[in-house]
mmCIF file of C-alpha atoms and ligand atoms in Angstrom:
data_model
loop_
_atom_site.group_PDB
_atom_site.id
_atom_site.type_symbol
_atom_site.label_atom_id
_atom_site.label_comp_id
_atom_site.label_asym_id
_atom_site.label_seq_id
_atom_site.Cartn_x
_atom_site.Cartn_y
_atom_site.Cartn_z
ATOM 1 C CA MET A 274 -153.914 -9.809 -59.944
ATOM 2 C CA GLN A 275 -153.770 -9.009 -63.854
ATOM 3 C CA THR A 276 -156.221 -7.199 -66.158
ATOM 4 C CA TRP A 277 -157.505 -8.646 -69.382
ATOM 5 C CA ILE A 278 -159.933 -7.685 -72.172
ATOM 6 C CA PHE A 279 -162.115 -10.399 -73.604
ATOM 7 C CA GLN A 280 -163.855 -9.901 -76.895
ATOM 8 C CA GLY A 281 -167.077 -10.948 -78.193
ATOM 9 C CA ASN A 282 -168.542 -10.454 -81.644
ATOM 10 C CA PRO A 283 -172.299 -9.591 -81.623
ATOM 11 C CA LYS A 284 -172.460 -11.033 -85.159
ATOM 12 C CA HIS A 285 -171.660 -14.577 -83.813
ATOM 13 C CA PHE A 286 -172.847 -14.309 -80.262
ATOM 14 C CA GLU A 287 -175.478 -12.445 -78.513
ATOM 15 C CA VAL A 288 -173.074 -10.457 -76.195
ATOM 16 C CA ASP A 289 -175.719 -7.949 -74.892
ATOM 17 C CA THR A 290 -178.415 -10.527 -73.840
ATOM 18 C CA TYR A 291 -175.767 -12.944 -72.364
ATOM 19 C CA LEU A 292 -174.288 -10.062 -70.107
ATOM 20 C CA SER A 293 -177.662 -8.665 -69.229
ATOM 21 C CA GLU A 294 -179.418 -11.890 -68.113
ATOM 22 C CA ASN A 295 -176.402 -13.614 -66.166
ATOM 23 C CA GLU A 296 -174.468 -12.861 -63.125
ATOM 24 C CA VAL A 297 -171.885 -15.467 -63.913
ATOM 25 C CA ILE A 298 -170.741 -15.993 -67.329
ATOM 26 C CA THR A 299 -168.307 -18.246 -69.255
ATOM 27 C CA TRP A 300 -165.957 -16.877 -71.850
ATOM 28 C CA SER A 301 -163.587 -18.867 -74.030
ATOM 29 C CA VAL A 302 -159.874 -18.736 -73.680
ATOM 30 C CA ARG A 303 -158.796 -18.987 -77.421
ATOM 31 C CA GLN A 304 -155.384 -17.808 -76.963
ATOM 32 C CA LYS A 305 -154.026 -20.963 -75.643
ATOM 33 C CA HIS A 306 -150.784 -19.509 -73.983
ATOM 34 C CA PHE A 307 -153.036 -17.509 -71.691
ATOM 35 C CA VAL A 308 -154.518 -20.513 -70.072
ATOM 36 C CA ASP A 309 -151.477 -20.729 -67.636
ATOM 37 C CA GLN A 310 -151.767 -17.025 -66.994
ATOM 38 C CA LEU A 311 -155.176 -16.653 -66.030
ATOM 39 C CA GLN A 312 -156.067 -16.668 -62.450
ATOM 40 C CA GLU A 313 -159.033 -16.386 -60.130
ATOM 41 C CA GLY A 314 -159.509 -12.648 -59.028
ATOM 42 C CA ASP A 315 -158.161 -11.376 -62.419
ATOM 43 C CA VAL A 316 -160.147 -8.426 -63.658
ATOM 44 C CA VAL A 317 -161.681 -8.921 -67.127
ATOM 45 C CA TYR A 318 -163.271 -6.264 -69.288
ATOM 46 C CA ILE A 319 -165.725 -7.596 -71.797
ATOM 47 C CA TRP A 320 -165.236 -5.784 -75.294
ATOM 48 C CA ARG A 321 -168.091 -5.997 -77.746
ATOM 49 C CA SER A 322 -166.715 -5.472 -81.201
ATOM 50 C CA ASP A 323 -168.817 -3.428 -83.582
ATOM 51 C CA GLY A 324 -169.968 -6.538 -85.478
ATOM 52 C CA GLY A 325 -170.190 -4.316 -88.537
ATOM 53 C CA ASN A 326 -172.058 -1.457 -86.895
ATOM 54 C CA ARG A 327 -169.534 1.156 -86.958
ATOM 55 C CA GLY A 328 -169.023 3.144 -83.584
ATOM 56 C CA THR A 329 -170.710 0.599 -81.382
ATOM 57 C CA GLY A 330 -167.541 -1.277 -80.471
ATOM 58 C CA GLY A 331 -165.894 -1.007 -76.899
ATOM 59 C CA VAL A 332 -166.004 -1.988 -73.341
ATOM 60 C CA VAL A 333 -169.312 -3.114 -72.188
ATOM 61 C CA ALA A 334 -168.784 -4.874 -68.950
ATOM 62 C CA LYS A 335 -166.421 -5.280 -66.022
ATOM 63 C CA THR A 336 -165.987 -8.838 -64.634
ATOM 64 C CA VAL A 337 -163.753 -10.818 -62.141
ATOM 65 C CA ALA A 338 -162.578 -14.250 -62.903
ATOM 66 C CA ILE A 339 -164.109 -16.800 -60.430
ATOM 67 C CA SER A 340 -162.292 -19.864 -61.665
ATOM 68 C CA GLU A 341 -159.308 -21.043 -63.348
ATOM 69 C CA PRO A 342 -159.524 -22.025 -67.005
ATOM 70 C CA TYR A 343 -160.907 -25.516 -67.674
ATOM 71 C CA THR A 344 -161.803 -27.464 -70.867
ATOM 72 C CA ILE A 345 -165.359 -28.052 -71.891
ATOM 73 C CA ASP A 346 -166.021 -30.032 -74.996
ATOM 74 C CA GLU A 347 -169.668 -29.288 -75.468
ATOM 75 C CA ALA A 348 -171.515 -26.150 -75.828
ATOM 76 C CA ASP A 349 -172.660 -25.172 -72.388
ATOM 77 C CA ASN A 350 -175.520 -23.031 -71.257
ATOM 78 C CA ARG A 351 -174.570 -20.329 -73.608
ATOM 79 C CA SER A 352 -174.989 -22.281 -76.731
ATOM 80 C CA GLU A 353 -178.300 -20.603 -76.998
ATOM 81 C CA HIS A 354 -176.554 -17.361 -77.686
ATOM 82 C CA TRP A 355 -174.252 -18.556 -80.415
ATOM 83 C CA THR A 356 -175.753 -18.141 -83.949
ATOM 84 C CA GLU A 357 -175.400 -21.452 -85.905
ATOM 85 C CA ASP A 358 -172.063 -22.425 -87.350
ATOM 86 C CA HIS A 359 -170.186 -20.698 -84.748
ATOM 87 C CA VAL A 360 -170.474 -22.976 -81.749
ATOM 88 C CA PRO A 361 -166.763 -24.081 -81.125
ATOM 89 C CA ASP A 362 -166.133 -27.836 -80.522
ATOM 90 C CA GLU A 363 -163.741 -27.741 -77.668
ATOM 91 C CA PHE A 364 -162.063 -24.895 -76.057
ATOM 92 C CA ALA A 365 -160.633 -23.694 -72.678
ATOM 93 C CA SER A 366 -163.042 -21.594 -70.816
ATOM 94 C CA ILE A 367 -163.222 -19.361 -67.800
ATOM 95 C CA ASP A 368 -165.993 -18.368 -65.395
ATOM 96 C CA LEU A 369 -166.619 -14.717 -64.781
ATOM 97 C CA GLU A 370 -168.669 -12.802 -62.200
ATOM 98 C CA VAL A 371 -170.192 -9.992 -64.000
ATOM 99 C CA LEU A 372 -169.537 -6.756 -61.664
ATOM 100 C CA GLU A 373 -171.131 -4.203 -63.890
ATOM 101 C CA VAL A 374 -172.600 -3.848 -67.471
ATOM 102 C CA ASP A 375 -172.968 -0.755 -69.548
ATOM 103 C CA LEU A 376 -173.893 -1.655 -73.103
ATOM 104 C CA ALA A 377 -173.582 2.004 -74.280
ATOM 105 C CA PRO A 378 -170.345 1.108 -74.389
ATOM 106 C CA ARG A 379 -169.043 3.033 -71.548
ATOM 107 C CA ILE A 380 -165.508 2.908 -73.076
ATOM 108 C CA LYS A 381 -165.870 3.452 -76.785
ATOM 109 C CA ARG A 382 -163.428 2.115 -79.217
ATOM 110 C CA LEU A 383 -163.422 5.392 -81.200
ATOM 111 C CA ASP A 384 -162.493 7.351 -78.117
ATOM 112 C CA LEU A 385 -159.755 4.838 -77.294
ATOM 113 C CA LEU A 386 -158.211 5.399 -80.819
ATOM 114 C CA GLU A 387 -157.938 9.126 -79.951
ATOM 115 C CA ASN A 388 -156.475 8.484 -76.536
ATOM 116 C CA GLU A 389 -152.897 9.349 -76.566
ATOM 117 C CA GLN A 390 -152.011 6.712 -73.824
ATOM 118 C CA LEU A 391 -154.351 4.067 -74.753
ATOM 119 C CA SER A 392 -154.455 4.099 -78.637
ATOM 120 C CA ASN A 393 -151.514 1.591 -78.832
ATOM 121 C CA MET A 394 -153.560 -1.287 -77.070
ATOM 122 C CA LEU A 395 -153.330 -4.299 -78.924
ATOM 123 C CA ILE A 396 -156.995 -4.926 -79.347
ATOM 124 C CA LEU A 397 -157.222 -1.693 -81.279
ATOM 125 C CA LYS A 398 -154.113 -2.663 -83.646
ATOM 126 C CA ASN A 399 -154.991 -6.339 -83.956
ATOM 127 C CA PRO A 400 -158.491 -6.891 -83.322
ATOM 128 C CA VAL A 401 -158.893 -10.482 -84.214
ATOM 129 C CA ASN A 402 -158.035 -12.189 -80.824
ATOM 130 C CA THR A 403 -160.518 -13.113 -78.019
ATOM 131 C CA ASN A 404 -158.103 -12.643 -75.187
ATOM 132 C CA TYR A 405 -155.892 -9.826 -74.488
ATOM 133 C CA LEU A 406 -153.561 -9.189 -71.496
ATOM 134 C CA ILE A 407 -153.410 -5.523 -70.464
ATOM 135 C CA SER A 408 -150.391 -3.830 -69.196
ATOM 136 C CA GLU A 409 -150.393 -2.514 -65.670
ATOM 137 C CA GLU A 410 -150.368 1.134 -67.028
ATOM 138 C CA HIS A 411 -153.145 0.551 -69.359
ATOM 139 C CA ALA A 412 -155.082 -1.248 -66.742
ATOM 140 C CA ALA A 413 -155.034 1.822 -64.420
ATOM 141 C CA LEU A 414 -156.176 4.070 -67.188
ATOM 142 C CA LEU A 415 -158.833 1.638 -68.193
ATOM 143 C CA GLU A 416 -159.981 1.398 -64.655
ATOM 144 C CA LYS A 417 -160.185 5.256 -64.562
ATOM 145 C CA LEU A 418 -162.277 5.307 -67.783
ATOM 146 C CA TRP A 419 -164.767 2.636 -66.349
ATOM 147 C CA GLU A 420 -165.125 3.905 -62.953
ATOM 148 C CA GLY A 421 -165.057 7.702 -63.657
ATOM 149 C CA PRO A 422 -163.644 10.345 -61.375
ATOM 150 C CA SER A 423 -162.977 9.319 -57.805
ATOM 151 C CA VAL A 424 -163.643 11.168 -54.656
ATOM 152 C CA GLU A 425 -160.031 12.305 -54.768
ATOM 153 C CA ASP A 426 -160.281 13.485 -58.190
ATOM 154 C CA ASP A 427 -163.502 15.457 -57.517
ATOM 155 C CA LEU A 428 -161.605 17.287 -54.539
ATOM 156 C CA GLN A 429 -158.884 18.074 -56.979
ATOM 157 C CA ALA A 430 -161.196 19.339 -59.536
ATOM 158 C CA MET A 431 -162.655 21.678 -56.898
ATOM 159 C CA GLU A 432 -159.023 22.759 -55.907
ATOM 160 C CA VAL A 433 -158.390 23.687 -59.508
ATOM 161 C CA GLU A 434 -161.766 25.456 -59.791
ATOM 162 C CA ASN A 435 -160.746 27.545 -56.674
ATOM 163 C CA GLY A 436 -157.469 28.357 -58.144
ATOM 164 C CA HIS A 437 -155.469 26.732 -55.253
ATOM 165 C CA ILE A 438 -153.249 24.761 -57.709
ATOM 166 C CA GLU A 439 -153.217 26.947 -60.702
ATOM 167 C CA GLY A 440 -150.576 26.026 -62.978
ATOM 168 C CA LYS A 441 -150.053 22.577 -61.958
ATOM 169 C CA LEU A 442 -152.359 21.252 -64.856
ATOM 170 C CA GLN A 443 -151.694 21.921 -68.390
ATOM 171 C CA THR A 444 -155.208 22.456 -69.211
ATOM 172 C CA TYR A 445 -157.603 24.221 -67.139
ATOM 173 C CA TYR A 446 -160.125 27.115 -67.660
ATOM 174 C CA GLY A 447 -160.128 30.495 -66.471
ATOM 175 C CA GLN A 448 -161.458 30.376 -62.968
ATOM 176 C CA ARG A 449 -159.227 33.389 -62.114
ATOM 177 C CA TYR A 450 -161.594 35.570 -64.094
ATOM 178 C CA GLU A 451 -164.627 33.644 -62.879
ATOM 179 C CA ARG A 452 -163.859 35.241 -59.416
ATOM 180 C CA ASN A 453 -163.363 38.544 -60.658
ATOM 181 C CA ALA A 454 -166.089 40.954 -59.506
ATOM 182 C CA GLU A 455 -166.055 43.271 -62.155
ATOM 183 C CA ASN A 456 -166.202 40.515 -64.903
ATOM 184 C CA ARG A 457 -168.865 39.187 -63.022
ATOM 185 C CA ARG A 458 -171.030 42.052 -62.814
ATOM 186 C CA MET A 459 -170.705 42.692 -66.559
ATOM 187 C CA ALA A 460 -171.305 39.078 -67.338
ATOM 188 C CA ILE A 461 -174.484 39.174 -65.368
ATOM 189 C CA GLU A 462 -175.561 42.482 -66.970
ATOM 190 C CA ILE A 463 -175.021 41.140 -70.576
ATOM 191 C CA HIS A 464 -176.262 37.328 -70.109
ATOM 192 C CA GLY A 465 -178.663 37.622 -67.152
ATOM 193 C CA THR A 466 -178.899 35.379 -64.183
ATOM 194 C CA THR A 467 -180.320 32.090 -65.687
ATOM 195 C CA CYS A 468 -178.152 29.155 -66.336
ATOM 196 C CA GLN A 469 -177.278 28.964 -69.948
ATOM 197 C CA ALA A 470 -177.060 25.211 -69.902
ATOM 198 C CA CYS A 471 -180.238 24.108 -67.916
ATOM 199 C CA GLY A 472 -182.266 27.213 -67.474
ATOM 200 C CA PHE A 473 -182.101 27.060 -63.635
ATOM 201 C CA ASP A 474 -183.007 30.407 -62.060
ATOM 202 C CA PHE A 475 -181.873 30.824 -58.427
ATOM 203 C CA GLU A 476 -184.687 33.459 -57.634
ATOM 204 C CA GLU A 477 -187.377 31.408 -58.891
ATOM 205 C CA VAL A 478 -186.455 28.386 -56.782
ATOM 206 C CA TYR A 479 -185.014 30.048 -53.600
ATOM 207 C CA GLY A 480 -186.975 33.221 -53.721
ATOM 208 C CA GLU A 481 -185.397 36.489 -52.263
ATOM 209 C CA ARG A 482 -182.173 34.365 -51.114
ATOM 210 C CA GLY A 483 -181.495 33.596 -54.685
ATOM 211 C CA ARG A 484 -181.999 36.976 -56.444
ATOM 212 C CA ASN A 485 -179.198 37.945 -58.784
ATOM 213 C CA PHE A 486 -177.292 34.888 -57.883
ATOM 214 C CA ILE A 487 -175.467 32.840 -60.655
ATOM 215 C CA GLU A 488 -171.911 31.265 -61.125
ATOM 216 C CA VAL A 489 -169.949 32.686 -64.025
ATOM 217 C CA HIS A 490 -167.976 30.391 -66.049
ATOM 218 C CA HIS A 491 -165.027 31.291 -68.389
ATOM 219 C CA ILE A 492 -164.936 29.474 -71.549
ATOM 220 C CA LYS A 493 -161.598 29.705 -72.829
ATOM 221 C CA PRO A 494 -158.812 27.345 -71.509
ATOM 222 C CA LEU A 495 -155.814 29.415 -70.231
ATOM 223 C CA HIS A 496 -153.214 27.510 -72.263
ATOM 224 C CA VAL A 497 -154.991 28.689 -75.336
ATOM 225 C CA THR A 498 -155.581 32.362 -74.344
ATOM 226 C CA LYS A 499 -152.780 33.854 -72.383
ATOM 227 C CA GLU A 500 -154.205 37.238 -72.856
ATOM 228 C CA THR A 501 -155.350 38.921 -69.493
ATOM 229 C CA HIS A 502 -158.324 40.733 -71.021
ATOM 230 C CA VAL A 503 -161.523 39.002 -70.760
ATOM 231 C CA ASN A 504 -164.513 39.754 -73.088
ATOM 232 C CA PRO A 505 -167.593 39.269 -70.872
ATOM 233 C CA GLU A 506 -169.696 38.974 -73.794
ATOM 234 C CA THR A 507 -167.951 36.094 -75.431
ATOM 235 C CA ASP A 508 -165.716 34.595 -72.798
ATOM 236 C CA LEU A 509 -168.110 34.368 -69.698
ATOM 237 C CA VAL A 510 -171.204 32.276 -69.501
ATOM 238 C CA PRO A 511 -173.847 32.190 -66.471
ATOM 239 C CA LEU A 512 -174.097 28.664 -65.191
ATOM 240 C CA CYS A 513 -176.085 27.192 -62.130
ATOM 241 C CA ALA A 514 -173.762 25.689 -59.398
ATOM 242 C CA ASN A 515 -174.683 22.314 -60.628
ATOM 243 C CA CYS A 516 -173.889 22.628 -64.191
ATOM 244 C CA HIS A 517 -170.825 24.601 -63.508
ATOM 245 C CA ARG A 518 -169.656 21.766 -61.185
ATOM 246 C CA MET A 519 -170.290 19.126 -63.877
ATOM 247 C CA ILE A 520 -168.407 21.033 -66.495
ATOM 248 C CA HIS A 521 -165.328 21.191 -64.348
ATOM 249 C CA ARG A 522 -165.568 17.741 -62.704
ATOM 250 C CA ASP A 523 -162.738 16.302 -64.944
ATOM 251 C CA PRO A 524 -160.011 19.058 -65.161
ATOM 252 C CA GLN A 525 -158.471 16.999 -67.855
ATOM 253 C CA HIS A 526 -161.636 17.256 -69.930
ATOM 254 C CA VAL A 527 -163.658 20.334 -69.027
ATOM 255 C CA LEU A 528 -166.883 20.214 -71.065
ATOM 256 C CA THR A 529 -168.139 22.898 -73.396
ATOM 257 C CA VAL A 530 -171.522 24.349 -72.569
ATOM 258 C CA GLU A 531 -172.759 22.607 -75.720
ATOM 259 C CA GLU A 532 -171.555 19.261 -74.624
ATOM 260 C CA LEU A 533 -172.986 19.825 -71.152
ATOM 261 C CA LYS A 534 -176.439 20.532 -72.849
ATOM 262 C CA GLN A 535 -176.090 17.254 -74.802
ATOM 263 C CA LEU A 536 -175.727 15.445 -71.490
ATOM 264 C CA LEU A 537 -178.774 17.176 -70.162
ATOM 265 C CA GLU A 538 -180.573 16.072 -73.242
ATOM 266 C CA GLY A 539 -179.568 12.444 -72.533
ATOM 267 C CA LYS A 540 -177.354 12.191 -75.572
HETATM 268 ZN ZN1 LIG B 241 -177.770 24.693 -64.920
HETATM 269 ZN ZN1 LIG B 242 -165.882 27.514 -64.785
#
């Protein structure tokens, strides 16, 4: 099984509508040397170029090939989605089953440009083609970006949060300090027991059982601050269990409280 990226330009083709309205789509194979390589069962990510709207480009769907490439000489059922002048005369095509669509896009071109491991993907360097074959290594990383953290990732994040594998990851936040009773007492004294991200109040919801309960989050990554002194006023933030878990869910990308708030606001 191989992994591909197929590109569509919303200027010439109504990518969003086509993906949203069809469970099976047909895409052209313009890079003719790939006709022999494409196979049923290959994973194909659909890349919508920004079409002149900066910041909107990226991966908008995951599909799987359900045919071998074949040649069609007339515009097929997707012709209605082509803007005039851009209907190709004859081209190889392949049928794809749409597995999931996320027009946001879920994987943004701008984020990939800043991704250490993925910024050298060909589609970023030479964006003029329709079809790109993705290396196994890049495919695994793209898969992770598309699917999000796995059950195993979640468990590992909790291990990190609990301090069981401290030091194994280069970047993590100061959970050591979050477990310290004195830090916790001072943080609560200074900041109170309301979640600073969503406003959740344990006592309000759980009554007596929740009184004075809140989790304490240490906002500085340890690789940045090696110092052992914690300032509860500036370094510690009270967070409810939900918000705290979401902040730590991806240990490679611990969110700031501000970023979490933006998620809560749906941005
Ligand atoms: Zn919260
Ligand atoms: Zn934390």
